[in-house]
PDB file of C-alpha atoms in Angstrom:
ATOM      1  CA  UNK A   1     -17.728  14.150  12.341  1.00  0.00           C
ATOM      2  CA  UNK A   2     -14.586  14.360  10.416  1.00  0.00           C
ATOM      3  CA  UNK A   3     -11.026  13.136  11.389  1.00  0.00           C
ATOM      4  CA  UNK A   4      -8.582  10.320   9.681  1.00  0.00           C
ATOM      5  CA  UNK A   5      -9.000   6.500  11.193  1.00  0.00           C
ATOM      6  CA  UNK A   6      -6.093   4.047  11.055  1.00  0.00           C
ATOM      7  CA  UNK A   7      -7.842   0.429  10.704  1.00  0.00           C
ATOM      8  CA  UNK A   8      -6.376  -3.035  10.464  1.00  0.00           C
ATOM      9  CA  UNK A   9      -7.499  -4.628   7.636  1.00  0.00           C
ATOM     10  CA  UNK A  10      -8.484  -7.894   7.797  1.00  0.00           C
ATOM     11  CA  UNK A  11      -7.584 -10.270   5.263  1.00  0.00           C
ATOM     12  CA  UNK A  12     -10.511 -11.193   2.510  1.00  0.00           C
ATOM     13  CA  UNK A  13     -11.534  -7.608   2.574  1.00  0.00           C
ATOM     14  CA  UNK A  14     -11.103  -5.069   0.163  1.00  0.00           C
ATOM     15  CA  UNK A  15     -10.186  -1.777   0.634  1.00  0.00           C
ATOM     16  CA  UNK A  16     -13.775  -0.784  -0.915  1.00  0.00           C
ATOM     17  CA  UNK A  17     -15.789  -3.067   1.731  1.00  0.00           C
ATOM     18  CA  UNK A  18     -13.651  -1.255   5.089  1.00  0.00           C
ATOM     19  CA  UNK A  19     -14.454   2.231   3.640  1.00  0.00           C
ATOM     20  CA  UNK A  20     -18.507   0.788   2.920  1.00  0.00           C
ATOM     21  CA  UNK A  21     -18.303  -0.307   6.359  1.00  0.00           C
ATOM     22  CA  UNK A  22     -16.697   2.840   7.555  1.00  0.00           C
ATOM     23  CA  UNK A  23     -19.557   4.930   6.040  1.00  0.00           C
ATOM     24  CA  UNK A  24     -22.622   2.608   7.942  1.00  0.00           C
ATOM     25  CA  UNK A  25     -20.728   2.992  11.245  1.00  0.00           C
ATOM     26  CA  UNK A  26     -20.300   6.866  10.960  1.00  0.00           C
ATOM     27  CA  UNK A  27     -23.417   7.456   9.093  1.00  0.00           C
ATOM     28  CA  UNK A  28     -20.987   9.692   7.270  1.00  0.00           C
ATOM     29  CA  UNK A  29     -21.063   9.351   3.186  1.00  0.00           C
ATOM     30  CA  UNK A  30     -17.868  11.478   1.992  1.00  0.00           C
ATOM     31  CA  UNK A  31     -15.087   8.418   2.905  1.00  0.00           C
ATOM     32  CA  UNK A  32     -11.733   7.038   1.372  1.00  0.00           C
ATOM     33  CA  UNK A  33      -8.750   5.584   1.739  1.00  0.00           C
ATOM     34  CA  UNK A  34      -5.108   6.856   1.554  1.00  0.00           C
ATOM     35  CA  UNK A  35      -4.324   3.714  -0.779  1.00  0.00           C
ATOM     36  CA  UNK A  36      -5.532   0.440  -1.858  1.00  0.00           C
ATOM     37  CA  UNK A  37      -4.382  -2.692  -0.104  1.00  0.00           C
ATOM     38  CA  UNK A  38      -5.353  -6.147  -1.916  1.00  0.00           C
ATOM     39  CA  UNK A  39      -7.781  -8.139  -0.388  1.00  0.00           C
ATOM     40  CA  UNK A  40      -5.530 -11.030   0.724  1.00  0.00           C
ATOM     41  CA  UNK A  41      -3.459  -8.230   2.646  1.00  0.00           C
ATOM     42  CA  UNK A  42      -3.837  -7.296   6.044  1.00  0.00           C
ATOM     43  CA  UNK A  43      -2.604  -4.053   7.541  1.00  0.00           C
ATOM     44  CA  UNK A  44      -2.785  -0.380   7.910  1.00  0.00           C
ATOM     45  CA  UNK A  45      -5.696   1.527   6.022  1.00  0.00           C
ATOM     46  CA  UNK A  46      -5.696   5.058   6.779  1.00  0.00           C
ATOM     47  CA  UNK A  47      -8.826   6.317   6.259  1.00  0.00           C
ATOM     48  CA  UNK A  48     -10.793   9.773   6.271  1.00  0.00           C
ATOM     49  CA  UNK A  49     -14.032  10.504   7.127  1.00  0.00           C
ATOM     50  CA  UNK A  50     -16.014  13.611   6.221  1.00  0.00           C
ATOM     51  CA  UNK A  51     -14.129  16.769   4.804  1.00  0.00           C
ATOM     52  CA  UNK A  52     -10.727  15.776   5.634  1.00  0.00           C
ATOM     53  CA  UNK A  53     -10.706  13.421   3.042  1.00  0.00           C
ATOM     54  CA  UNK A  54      -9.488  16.008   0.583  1.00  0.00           C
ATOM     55  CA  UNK A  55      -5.952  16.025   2.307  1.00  0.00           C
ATOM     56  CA  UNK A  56      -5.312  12.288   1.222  1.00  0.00           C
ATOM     57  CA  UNK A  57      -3.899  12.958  -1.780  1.00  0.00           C
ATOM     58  CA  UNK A  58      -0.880  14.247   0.421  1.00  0.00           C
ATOM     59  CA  UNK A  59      -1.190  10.457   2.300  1.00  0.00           C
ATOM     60  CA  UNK A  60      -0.987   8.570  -0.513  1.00  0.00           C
ATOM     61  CA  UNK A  61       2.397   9.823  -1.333  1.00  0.00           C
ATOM     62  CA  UNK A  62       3.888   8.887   1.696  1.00  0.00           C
ATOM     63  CA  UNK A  63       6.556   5.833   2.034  1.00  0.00           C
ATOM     64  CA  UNK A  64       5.152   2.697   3.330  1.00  0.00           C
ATOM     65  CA  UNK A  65       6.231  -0.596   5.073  1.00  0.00           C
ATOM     66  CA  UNK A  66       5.328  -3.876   4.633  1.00  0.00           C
ATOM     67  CA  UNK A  67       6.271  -8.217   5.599  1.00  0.00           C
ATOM     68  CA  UNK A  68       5.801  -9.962   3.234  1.00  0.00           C
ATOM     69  CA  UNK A  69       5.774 -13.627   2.736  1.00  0.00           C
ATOM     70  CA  UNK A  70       6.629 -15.612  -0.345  1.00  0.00           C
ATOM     71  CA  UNK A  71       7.207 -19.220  -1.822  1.00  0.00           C
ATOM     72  CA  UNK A  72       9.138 -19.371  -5.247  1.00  0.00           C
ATOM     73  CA  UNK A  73       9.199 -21.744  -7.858  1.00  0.00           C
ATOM     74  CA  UNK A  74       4.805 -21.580  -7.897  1.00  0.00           C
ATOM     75  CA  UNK A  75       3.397 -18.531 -10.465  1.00  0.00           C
ATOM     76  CA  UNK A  76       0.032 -17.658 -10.068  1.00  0.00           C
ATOM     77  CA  UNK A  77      -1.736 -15.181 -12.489  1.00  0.00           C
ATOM     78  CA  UNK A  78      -2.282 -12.912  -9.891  1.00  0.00           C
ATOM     79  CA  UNK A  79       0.953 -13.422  -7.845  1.00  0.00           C
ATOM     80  CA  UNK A  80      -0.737 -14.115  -5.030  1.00  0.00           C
ATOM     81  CA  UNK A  81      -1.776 -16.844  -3.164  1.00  0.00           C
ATOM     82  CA  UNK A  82      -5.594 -15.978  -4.197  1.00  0.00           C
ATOM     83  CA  UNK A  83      -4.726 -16.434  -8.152  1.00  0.00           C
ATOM     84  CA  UNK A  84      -4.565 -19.609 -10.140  1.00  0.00           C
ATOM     85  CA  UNK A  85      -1.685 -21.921 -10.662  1.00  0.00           C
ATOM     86  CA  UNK A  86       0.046 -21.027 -14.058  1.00  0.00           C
ATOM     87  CA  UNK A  87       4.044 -22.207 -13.237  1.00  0.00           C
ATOM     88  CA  UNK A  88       5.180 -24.337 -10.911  1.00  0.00           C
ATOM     89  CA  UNK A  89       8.742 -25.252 -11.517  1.00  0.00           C
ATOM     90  CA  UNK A  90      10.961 -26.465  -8.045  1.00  0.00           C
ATOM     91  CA  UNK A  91      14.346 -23.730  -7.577  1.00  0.00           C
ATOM     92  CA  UNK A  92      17.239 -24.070  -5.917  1.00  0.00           C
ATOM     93  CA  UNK A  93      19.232 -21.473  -4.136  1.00  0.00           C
ATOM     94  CA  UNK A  94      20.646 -20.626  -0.660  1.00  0.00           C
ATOM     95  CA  UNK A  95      19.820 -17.463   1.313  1.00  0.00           C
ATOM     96  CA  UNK A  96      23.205 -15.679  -0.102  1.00  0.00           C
ATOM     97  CA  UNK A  97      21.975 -15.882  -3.724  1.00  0.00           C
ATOM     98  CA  UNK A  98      18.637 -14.695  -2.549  1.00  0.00           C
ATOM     99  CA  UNK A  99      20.157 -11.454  -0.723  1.00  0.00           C
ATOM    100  CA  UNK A 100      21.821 -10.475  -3.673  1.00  0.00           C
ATOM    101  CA  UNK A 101      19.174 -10.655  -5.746  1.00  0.00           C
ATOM    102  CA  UNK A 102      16.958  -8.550  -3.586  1.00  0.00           C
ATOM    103  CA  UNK A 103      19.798  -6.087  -3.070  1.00  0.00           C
ATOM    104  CA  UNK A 104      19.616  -5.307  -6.967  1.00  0.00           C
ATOM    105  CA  UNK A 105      15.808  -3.681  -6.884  1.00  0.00           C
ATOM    106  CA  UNK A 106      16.978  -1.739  -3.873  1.00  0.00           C
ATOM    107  CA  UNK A 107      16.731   2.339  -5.289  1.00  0.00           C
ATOM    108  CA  UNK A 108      14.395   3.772  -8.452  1.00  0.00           C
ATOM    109  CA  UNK A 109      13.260   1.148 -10.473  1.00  0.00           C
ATOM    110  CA  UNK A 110      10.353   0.324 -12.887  1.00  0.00           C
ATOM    111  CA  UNK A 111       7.721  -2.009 -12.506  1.00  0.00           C
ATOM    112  CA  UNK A 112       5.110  -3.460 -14.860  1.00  0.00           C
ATOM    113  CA  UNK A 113       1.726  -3.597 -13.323  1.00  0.00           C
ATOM    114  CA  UNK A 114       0.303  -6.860 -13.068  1.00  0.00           C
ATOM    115  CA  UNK A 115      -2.522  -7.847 -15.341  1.00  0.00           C
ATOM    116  CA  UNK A 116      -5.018  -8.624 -11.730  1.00  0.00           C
ATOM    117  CA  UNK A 117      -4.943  -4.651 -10.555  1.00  0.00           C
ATOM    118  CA  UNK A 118      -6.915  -1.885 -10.815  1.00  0.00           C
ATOM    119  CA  UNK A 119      -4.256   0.097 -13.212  1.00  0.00           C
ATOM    120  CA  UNK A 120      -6.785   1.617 -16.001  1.00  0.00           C
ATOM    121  CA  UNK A 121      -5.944   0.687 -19.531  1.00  0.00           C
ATOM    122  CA  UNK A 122      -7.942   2.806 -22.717  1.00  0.00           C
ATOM    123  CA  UNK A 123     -10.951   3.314 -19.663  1.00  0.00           C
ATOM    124  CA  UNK A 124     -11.252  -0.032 -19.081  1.00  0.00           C
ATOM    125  CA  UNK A 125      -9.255  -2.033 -15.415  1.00  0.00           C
ATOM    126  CA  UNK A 126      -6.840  -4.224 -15.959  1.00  0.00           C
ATOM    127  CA  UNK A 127      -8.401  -6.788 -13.701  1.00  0.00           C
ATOM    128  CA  UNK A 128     -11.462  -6.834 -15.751  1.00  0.00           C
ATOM    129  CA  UNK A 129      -9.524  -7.534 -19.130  1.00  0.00           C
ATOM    130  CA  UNK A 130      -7.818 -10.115 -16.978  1.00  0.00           C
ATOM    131  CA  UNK A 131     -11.106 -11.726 -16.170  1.00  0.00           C
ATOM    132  CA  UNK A 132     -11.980 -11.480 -19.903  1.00  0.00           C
ATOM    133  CA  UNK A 133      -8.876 -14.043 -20.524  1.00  0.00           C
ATOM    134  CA  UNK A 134      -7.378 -10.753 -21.904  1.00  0.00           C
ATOM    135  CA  UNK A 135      -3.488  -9.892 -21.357  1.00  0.00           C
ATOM    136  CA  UNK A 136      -2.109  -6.700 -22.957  1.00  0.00           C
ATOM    137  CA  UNK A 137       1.114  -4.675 -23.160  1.00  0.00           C
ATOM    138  CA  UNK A 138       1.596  -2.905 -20.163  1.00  0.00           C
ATOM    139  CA  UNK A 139       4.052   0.472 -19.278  1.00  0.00           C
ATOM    140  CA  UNK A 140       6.713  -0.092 -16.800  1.00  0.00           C
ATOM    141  CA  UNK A 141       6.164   3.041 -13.957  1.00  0.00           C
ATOM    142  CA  UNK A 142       8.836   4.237 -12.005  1.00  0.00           C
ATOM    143  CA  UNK A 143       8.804   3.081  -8.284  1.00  0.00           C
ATOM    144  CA  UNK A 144      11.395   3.350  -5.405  1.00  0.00           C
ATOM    145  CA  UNK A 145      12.332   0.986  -3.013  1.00  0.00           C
ATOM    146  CA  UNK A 146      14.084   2.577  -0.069  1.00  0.00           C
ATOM    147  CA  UNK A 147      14.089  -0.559   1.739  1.00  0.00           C
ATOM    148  CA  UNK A 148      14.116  -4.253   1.013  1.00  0.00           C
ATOM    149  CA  UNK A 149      15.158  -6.892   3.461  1.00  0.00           C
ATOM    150  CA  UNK A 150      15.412 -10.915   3.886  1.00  0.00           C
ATOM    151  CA  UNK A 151      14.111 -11.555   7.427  1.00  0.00           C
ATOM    152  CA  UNK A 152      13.482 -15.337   7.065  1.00  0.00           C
ATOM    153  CA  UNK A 153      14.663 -17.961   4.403  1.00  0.00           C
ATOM    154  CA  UNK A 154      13.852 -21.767   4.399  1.00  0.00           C
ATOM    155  CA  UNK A 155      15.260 -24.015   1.235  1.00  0.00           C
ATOM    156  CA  UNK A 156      13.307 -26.772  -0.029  1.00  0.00           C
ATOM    157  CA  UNK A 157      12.162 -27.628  -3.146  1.00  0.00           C
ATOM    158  CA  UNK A 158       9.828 -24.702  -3.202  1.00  0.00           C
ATOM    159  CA  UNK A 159      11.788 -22.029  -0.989  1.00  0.00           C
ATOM    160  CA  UNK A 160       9.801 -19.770   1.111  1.00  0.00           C
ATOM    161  CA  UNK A 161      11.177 -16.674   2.204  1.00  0.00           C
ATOM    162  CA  UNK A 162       9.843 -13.193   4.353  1.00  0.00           C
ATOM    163  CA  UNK A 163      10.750  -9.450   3.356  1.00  0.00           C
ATOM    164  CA  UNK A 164      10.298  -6.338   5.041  1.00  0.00           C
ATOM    165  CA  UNK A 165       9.837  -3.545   2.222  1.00  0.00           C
ATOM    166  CA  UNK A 166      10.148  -0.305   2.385  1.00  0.00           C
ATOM    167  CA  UNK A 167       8.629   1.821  -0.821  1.00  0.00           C
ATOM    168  CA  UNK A 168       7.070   4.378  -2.359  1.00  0.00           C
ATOM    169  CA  UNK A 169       3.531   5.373  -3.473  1.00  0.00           C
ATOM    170  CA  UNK A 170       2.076   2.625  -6.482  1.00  0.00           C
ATOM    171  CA  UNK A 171       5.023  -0.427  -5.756  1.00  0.00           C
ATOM    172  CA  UNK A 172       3.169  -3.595  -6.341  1.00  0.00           C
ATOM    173  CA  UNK A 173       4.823  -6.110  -3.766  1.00  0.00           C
ATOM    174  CA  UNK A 174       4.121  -9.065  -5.554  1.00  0.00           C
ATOM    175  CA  UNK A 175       5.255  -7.927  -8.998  1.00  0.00           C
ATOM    176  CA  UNK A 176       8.577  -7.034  -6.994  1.00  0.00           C
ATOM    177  CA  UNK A 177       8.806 -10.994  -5.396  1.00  0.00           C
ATOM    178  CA  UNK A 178       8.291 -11.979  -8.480  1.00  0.00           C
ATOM    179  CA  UNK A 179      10.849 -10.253 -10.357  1.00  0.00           C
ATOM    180  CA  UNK A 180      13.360 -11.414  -7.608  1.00  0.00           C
ATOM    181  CA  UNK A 181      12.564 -15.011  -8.701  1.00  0.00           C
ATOM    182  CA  UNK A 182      12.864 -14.051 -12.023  1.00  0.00           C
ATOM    183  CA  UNK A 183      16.412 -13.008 -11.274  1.00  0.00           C
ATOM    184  CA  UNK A 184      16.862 -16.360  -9.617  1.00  0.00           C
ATOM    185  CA  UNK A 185      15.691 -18.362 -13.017  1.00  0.00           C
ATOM    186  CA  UNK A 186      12.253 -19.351 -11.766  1.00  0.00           C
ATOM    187  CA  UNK A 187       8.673 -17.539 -10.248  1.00  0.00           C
ATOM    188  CA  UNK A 188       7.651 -17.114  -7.410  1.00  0.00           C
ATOM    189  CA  UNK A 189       4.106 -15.559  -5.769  1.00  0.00           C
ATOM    190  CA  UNK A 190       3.232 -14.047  -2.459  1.00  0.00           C
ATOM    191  CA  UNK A 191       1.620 -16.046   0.083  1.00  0.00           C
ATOM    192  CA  UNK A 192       0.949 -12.780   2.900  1.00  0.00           C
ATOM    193  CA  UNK A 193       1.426  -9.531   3.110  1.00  0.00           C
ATOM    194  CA  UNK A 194       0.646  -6.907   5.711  1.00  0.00           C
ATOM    195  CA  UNK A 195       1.407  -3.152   5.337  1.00  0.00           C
ATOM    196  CA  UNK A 196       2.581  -1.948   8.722  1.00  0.00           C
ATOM    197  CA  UNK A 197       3.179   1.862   8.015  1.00  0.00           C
ATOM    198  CA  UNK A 198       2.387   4.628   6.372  1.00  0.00           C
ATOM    199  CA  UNK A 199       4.385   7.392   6.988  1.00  0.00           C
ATOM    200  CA  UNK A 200       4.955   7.535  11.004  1.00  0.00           C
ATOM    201  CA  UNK A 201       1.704   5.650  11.053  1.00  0.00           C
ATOM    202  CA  UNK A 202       2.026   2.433  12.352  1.00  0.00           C
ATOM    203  CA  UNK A 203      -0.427  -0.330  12.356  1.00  0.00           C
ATOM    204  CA  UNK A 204       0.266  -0.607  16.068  1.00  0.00           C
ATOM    205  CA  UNK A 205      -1.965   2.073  16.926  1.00  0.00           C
ATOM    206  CA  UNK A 206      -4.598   0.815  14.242  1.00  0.00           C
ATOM    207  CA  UNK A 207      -8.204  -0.445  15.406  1.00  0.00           C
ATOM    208  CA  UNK A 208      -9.698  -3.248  14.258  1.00  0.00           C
ATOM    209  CA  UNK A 209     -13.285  -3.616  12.611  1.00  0.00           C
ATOM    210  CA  UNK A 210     -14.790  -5.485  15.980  1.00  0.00           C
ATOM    211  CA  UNK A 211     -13.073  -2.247  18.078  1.00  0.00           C
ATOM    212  CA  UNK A 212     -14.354   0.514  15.591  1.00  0.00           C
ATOM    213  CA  UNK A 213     -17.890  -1.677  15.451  1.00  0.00           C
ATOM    214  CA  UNK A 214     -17.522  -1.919  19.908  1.00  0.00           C
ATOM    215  CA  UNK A 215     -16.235   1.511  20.254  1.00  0.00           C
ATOM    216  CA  UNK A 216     -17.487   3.924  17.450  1.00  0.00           C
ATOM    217  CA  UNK A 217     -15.860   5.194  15.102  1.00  0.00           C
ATOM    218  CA  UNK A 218     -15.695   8.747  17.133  1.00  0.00           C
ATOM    219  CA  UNK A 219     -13.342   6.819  19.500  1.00  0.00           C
ATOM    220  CA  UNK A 220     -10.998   6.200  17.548  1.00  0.00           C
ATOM    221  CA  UNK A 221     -10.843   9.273  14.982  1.00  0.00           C
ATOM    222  CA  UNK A 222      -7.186  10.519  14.878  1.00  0.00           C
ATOM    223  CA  UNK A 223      -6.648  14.365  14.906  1.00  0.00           C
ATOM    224  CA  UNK A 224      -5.662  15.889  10.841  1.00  0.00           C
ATOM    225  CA  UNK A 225      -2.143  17.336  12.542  1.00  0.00           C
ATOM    226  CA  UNK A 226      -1.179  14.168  13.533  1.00  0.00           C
ATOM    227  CA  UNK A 227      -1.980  11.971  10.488  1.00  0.00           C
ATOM    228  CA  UNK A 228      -0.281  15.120   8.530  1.00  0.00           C
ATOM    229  CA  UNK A 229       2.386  15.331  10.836  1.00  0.00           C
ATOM    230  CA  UNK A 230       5.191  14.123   7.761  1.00  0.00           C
ATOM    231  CA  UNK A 231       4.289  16.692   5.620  1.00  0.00           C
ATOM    232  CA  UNK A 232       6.290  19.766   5.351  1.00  0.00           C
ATOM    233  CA  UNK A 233       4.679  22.872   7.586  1.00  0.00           C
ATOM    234  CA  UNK A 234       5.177  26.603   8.588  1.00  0.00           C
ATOM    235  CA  UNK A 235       3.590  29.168  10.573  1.00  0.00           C
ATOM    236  CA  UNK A 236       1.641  32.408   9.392  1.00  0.00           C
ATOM    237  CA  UNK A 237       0.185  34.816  11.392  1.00  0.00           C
ATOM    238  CA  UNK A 238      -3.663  35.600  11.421  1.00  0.00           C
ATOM    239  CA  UNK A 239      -4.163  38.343   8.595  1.00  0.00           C
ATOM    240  CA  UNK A 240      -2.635  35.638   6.257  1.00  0.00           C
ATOM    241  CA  UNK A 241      -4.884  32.598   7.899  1.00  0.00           C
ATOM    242  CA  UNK A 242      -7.902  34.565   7.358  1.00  0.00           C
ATOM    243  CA  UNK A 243      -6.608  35.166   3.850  1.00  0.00           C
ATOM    244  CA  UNK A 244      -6.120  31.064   3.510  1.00  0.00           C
ATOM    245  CA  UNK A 245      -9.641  30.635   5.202  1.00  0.00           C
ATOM    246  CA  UNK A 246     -11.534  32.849   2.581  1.00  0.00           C
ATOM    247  CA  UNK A 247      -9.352  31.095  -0.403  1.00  0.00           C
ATOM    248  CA  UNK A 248      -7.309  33.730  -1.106  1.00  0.00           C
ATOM    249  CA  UNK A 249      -3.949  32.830  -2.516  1.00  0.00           C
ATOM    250  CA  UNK A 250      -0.771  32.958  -0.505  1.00  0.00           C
ATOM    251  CA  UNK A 251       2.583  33.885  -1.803  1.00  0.00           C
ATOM    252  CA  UNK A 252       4.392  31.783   0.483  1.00  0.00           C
ATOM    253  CA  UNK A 253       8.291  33.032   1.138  1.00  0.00           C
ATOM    254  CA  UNK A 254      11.341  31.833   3.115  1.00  0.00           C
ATOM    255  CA  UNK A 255      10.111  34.297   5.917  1.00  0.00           C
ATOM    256  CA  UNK A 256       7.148  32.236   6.532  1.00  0.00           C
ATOM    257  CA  UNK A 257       9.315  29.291   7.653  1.00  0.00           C
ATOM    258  CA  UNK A 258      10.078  28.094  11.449  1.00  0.00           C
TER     259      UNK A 258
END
């Protein structure tokens, strides 16, 4: 068995427990993911079971859509609604100022992980220095953000607001959300998010853990060329397949291209 599966998360799941549960429905052991999704989030997990799960890599980099949902003026440590209260401070703007502020992390920018993620510091996860009341200098990494858009806005003395997000491989929603606040004077955490794409995969043809655990997993499996189908391809003819087949390397020219 072998093939990629797109799966709706649910929400108080982690990414580890869907591919666990992946493996006891299969009975297959080589399984992964094509990139992490917090366990609060809900949303598209692409996953690959058996010895297709070498071409993730090429998955991983892909762009990828979520909705998120936030309320500002309320800091957790993790910036989520699972953390625990560290700031709560009420904020006052109007859906203008929060546009504009948005508009400015639109393009390459740098984010600093947050201390509750699974970012690997001298060996060790952040998240478990976290845990040990630890907080240490972090890098900022380079992340783009080809979309980022207000869909909803209510005022109050905590505003709430929603955000479709369009970005690349390793952008940490909630440290964006909160950086927004930050450029609004205040803090903010997220409340929901759900990825909703990964490439031209779309949560709407996902399967959830009831249909995979109904149907079987072999139902559902999704052929490599599709789940592949962003990535850059050409033709060859057979002598060079069977020279790809039996490892031999390729020097691949302009003539190979359709």
């Amino acid at each position: 068995m072998t093939g990629f599966l797109l799966v709706d998360k649910p929400s108080g799941w982690t990414s580890h427990d869907v591919v666990a549960k992946i493996r006891r429905l299969s009975g297959v052991k080589k399984v992964g993911h094509a990139g992490t999704l917090d366990p609060m989030a809900t949303g598209l997990l692409v996953v690959a079971v058996g010895p297709v799960t070498r071409l993730l890599r090429f998955l991983q980099d892909l762009t990828k859509t979520y909705i998120a949902e936030a309320t500002f003026g309320i800091a957790t440590d993790s910036l989520d609604a699972d953390g625990e209260i560290t700031e709560k401070a009420p904020m006052a703007f109007d859906r203008r100022q929060l546009e504009e502020a948005v508009s400015t992390f639109v393009g390459d920018i740098e984010q600093i992980p947050p201390m509750v993620s699974a970012v690997k510091v001298g060996g060790k996860k952040l998240y478990e220095l976290a845990r040990e009341g630890k907080e240490i200098e972090r890098d900022a990494r380079p992340v783009t953000i080809h979309q980022f858009e207000v869909l909803g806005f209510e005022p109050g003395e905590y505003p709430t607001a929603s955000f479709r997000i369009q970005s690349s491989k390793g952008t940490y929603v909630r440290t964006l959300v909160d950086d927004v606040a930050r450029r609004l004077g205040g803090r903010a955490h997220l409340t929901a998010l759900r990825r909703t794409t990964n490439g031209s995969l779309s949560v709407a043809d996902a399967a959830t853990i009831e249909r995979l655990e109904a149907d079987g997993v072999d139902a559902h499996l999704v052929d490599p060329a599709r789940a592949l189908a962003d990535l850059p391809s050409f033709t060859i003819g057979a002598e060079d397949a069977a020279a790809l087949i039996n490892l031999i390397e390729l020097r691949i020219t302009d003539k190979f291209y359709c």
